[in-house]
PDB file of C-alpha atoms in Angstrom:
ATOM      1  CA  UNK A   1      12.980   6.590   7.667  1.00  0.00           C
ATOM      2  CA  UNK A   2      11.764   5.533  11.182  1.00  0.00           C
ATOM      3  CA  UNK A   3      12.408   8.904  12.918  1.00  0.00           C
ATOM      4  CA  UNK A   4      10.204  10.397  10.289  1.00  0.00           C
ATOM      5  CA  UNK A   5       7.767   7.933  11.049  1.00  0.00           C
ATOM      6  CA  UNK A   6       7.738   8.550  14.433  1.00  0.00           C
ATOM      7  CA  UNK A   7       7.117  11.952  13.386  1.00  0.00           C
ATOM      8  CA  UNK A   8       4.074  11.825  10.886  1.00  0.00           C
ATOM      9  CA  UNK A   9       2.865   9.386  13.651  1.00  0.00           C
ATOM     10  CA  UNK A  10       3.104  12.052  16.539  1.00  0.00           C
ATOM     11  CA  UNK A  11       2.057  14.930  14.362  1.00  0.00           C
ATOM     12  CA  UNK A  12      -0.978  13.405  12.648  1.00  0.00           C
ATOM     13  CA  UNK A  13      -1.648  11.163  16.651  1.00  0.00           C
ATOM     14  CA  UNK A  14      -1.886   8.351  14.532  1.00  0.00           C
ATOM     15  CA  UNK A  15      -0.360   4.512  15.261  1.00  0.00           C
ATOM     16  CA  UNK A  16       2.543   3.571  13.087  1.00  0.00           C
ATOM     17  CA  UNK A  17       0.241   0.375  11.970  1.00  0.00           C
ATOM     18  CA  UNK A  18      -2.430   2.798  10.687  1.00  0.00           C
ATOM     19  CA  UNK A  19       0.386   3.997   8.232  1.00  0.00           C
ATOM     20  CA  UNK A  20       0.716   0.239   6.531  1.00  0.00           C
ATOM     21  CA  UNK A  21      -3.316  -0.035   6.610  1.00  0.00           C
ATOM     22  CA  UNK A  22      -4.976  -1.036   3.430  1.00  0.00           C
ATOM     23  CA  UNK A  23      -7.177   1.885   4.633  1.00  0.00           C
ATOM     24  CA  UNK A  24      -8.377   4.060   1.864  1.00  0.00           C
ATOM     25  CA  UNK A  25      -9.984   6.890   4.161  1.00  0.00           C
ATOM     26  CA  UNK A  26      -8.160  10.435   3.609  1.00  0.00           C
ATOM     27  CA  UNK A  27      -7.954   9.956   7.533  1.00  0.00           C
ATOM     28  CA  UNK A  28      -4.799   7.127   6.591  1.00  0.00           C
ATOM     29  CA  UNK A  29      -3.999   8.064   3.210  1.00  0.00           C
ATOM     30  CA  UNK A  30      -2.996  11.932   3.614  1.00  0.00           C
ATOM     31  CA  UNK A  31      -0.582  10.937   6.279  1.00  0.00           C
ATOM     32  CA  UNK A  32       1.004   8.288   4.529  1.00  0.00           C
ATOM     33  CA  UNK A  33       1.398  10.290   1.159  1.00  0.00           C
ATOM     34  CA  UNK A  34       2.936  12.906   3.381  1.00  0.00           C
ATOM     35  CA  UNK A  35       5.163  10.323   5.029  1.00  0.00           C
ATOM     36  CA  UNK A  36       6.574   9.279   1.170  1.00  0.00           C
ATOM     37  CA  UNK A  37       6.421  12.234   0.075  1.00  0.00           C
ATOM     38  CA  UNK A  38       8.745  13.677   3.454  1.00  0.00           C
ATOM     39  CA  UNK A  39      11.192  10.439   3.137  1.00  0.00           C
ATOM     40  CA  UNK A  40      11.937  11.338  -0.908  1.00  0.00           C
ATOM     41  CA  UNK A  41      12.737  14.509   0.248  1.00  0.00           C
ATOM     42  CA  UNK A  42      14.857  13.554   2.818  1.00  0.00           C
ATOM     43  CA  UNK A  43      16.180  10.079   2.394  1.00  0.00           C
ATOM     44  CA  UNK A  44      18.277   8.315   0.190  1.00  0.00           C
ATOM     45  CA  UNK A  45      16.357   5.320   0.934  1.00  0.00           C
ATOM     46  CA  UNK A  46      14.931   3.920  -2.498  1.00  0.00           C
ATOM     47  CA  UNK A  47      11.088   4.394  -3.568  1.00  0.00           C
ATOM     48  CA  UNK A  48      10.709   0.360  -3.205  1.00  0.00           C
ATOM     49  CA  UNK A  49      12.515   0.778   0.412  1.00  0.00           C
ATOM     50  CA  UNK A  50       9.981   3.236   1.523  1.00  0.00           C
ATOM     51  CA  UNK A  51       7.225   1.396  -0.380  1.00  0.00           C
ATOM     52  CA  UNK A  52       8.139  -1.583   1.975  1.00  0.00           C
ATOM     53  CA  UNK A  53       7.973   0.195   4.835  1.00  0.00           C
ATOM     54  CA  UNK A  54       4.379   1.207   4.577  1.00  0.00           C
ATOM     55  CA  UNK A  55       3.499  -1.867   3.102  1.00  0.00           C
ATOM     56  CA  UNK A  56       2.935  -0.589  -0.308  1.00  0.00           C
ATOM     57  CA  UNK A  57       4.896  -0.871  -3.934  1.00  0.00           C
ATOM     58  CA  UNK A  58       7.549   1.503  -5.567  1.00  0.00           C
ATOM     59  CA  UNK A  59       4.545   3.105  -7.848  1.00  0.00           C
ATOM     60  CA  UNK A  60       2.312   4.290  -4.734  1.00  0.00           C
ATOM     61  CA  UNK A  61       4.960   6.027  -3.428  1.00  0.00           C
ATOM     62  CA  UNK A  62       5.816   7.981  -6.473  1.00  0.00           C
ATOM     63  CA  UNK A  63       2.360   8.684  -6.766  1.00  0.00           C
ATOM     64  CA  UNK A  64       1.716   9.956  -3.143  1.00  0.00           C
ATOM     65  CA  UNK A  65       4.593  12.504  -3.328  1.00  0.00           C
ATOM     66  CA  UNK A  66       3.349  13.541  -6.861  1.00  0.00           C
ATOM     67  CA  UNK A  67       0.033  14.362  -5.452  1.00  0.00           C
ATOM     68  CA  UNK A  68       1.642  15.823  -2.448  1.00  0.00           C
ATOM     69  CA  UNK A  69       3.589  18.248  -4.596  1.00  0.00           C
ATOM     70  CA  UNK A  70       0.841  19.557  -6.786  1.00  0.00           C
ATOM     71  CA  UNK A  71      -1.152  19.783  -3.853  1.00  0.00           C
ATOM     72  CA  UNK A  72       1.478  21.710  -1.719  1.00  0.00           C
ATOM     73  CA  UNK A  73       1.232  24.202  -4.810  1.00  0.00           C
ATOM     74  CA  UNK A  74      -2.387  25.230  -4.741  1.00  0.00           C
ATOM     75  CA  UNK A  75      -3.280  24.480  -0.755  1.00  0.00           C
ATOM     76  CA  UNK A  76      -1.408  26.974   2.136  1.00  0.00           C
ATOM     77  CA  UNK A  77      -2.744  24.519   4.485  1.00  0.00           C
ATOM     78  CA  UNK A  78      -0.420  21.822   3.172  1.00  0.00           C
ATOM     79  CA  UNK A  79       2.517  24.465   2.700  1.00  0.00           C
ATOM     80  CA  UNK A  80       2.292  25.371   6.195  1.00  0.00           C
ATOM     81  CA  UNK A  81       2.264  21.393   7.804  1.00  0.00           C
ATOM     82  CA  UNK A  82       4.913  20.509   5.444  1.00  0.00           C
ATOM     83  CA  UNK A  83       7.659  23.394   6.058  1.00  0.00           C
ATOM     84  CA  UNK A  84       6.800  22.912   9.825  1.00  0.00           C
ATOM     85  CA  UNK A  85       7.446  19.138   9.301  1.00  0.00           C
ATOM     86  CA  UNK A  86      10.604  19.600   7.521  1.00  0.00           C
ATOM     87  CA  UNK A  87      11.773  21.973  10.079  1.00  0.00           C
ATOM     88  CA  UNK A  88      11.327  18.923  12.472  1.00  0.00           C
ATOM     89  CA  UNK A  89      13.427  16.673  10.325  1.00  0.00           C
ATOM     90  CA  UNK A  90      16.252  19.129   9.957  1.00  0.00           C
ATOM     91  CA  UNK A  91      16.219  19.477  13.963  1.00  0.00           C
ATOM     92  CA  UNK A  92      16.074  15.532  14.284  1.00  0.00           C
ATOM     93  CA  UNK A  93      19.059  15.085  11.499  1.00  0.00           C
ATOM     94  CA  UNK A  94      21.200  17.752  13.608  1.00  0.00           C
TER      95      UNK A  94
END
């Protein structure tokens, strides 16, 4: 979970705080749906585990990856950021 925190925070040049914000600006919010959305995918770490670590409950997390997915299936834009950032995870995990 942390390296892909690092990660979202690098990519998006955002601090990790700013991820556990109460912020509802799309500025905030996009990057931390794509953070739960990235740690689902690529964690075994439970939805209330990742919920903690962005200061949120089990439910917000389901619902940021949900969005994330039908998002990823309408928007290239969002294809494109999240095979590149997945490619980055793979090379971190190796």
């Amino acid at each position: 979970i942390s390296s892909i925190k690092k990660l979202i925070c690098k990519y998006f040049k955002i601090e990790p705080v700013m991820l556990r914000s109460k912020s509802r600006k799309k500025i905030h919010s996009y990057p931390r749906n794509i953070y739960a959305y990235l740690c689902r995918r690529h964690t075994d770490a439970t939805l209330e585990d990742i919920g903690k670590s962005i200061d949120r409950n089990h439910s917000t997390v389901l619902y940021a990856s949900e969005v994330i997915e039908r998002k990823k299936k309408v928007d290239n834009k969002i294809r494109n950021e999240l095979s590149f950032l997945n490619k980055k995870i793979k090379e971190i995990s190796e």
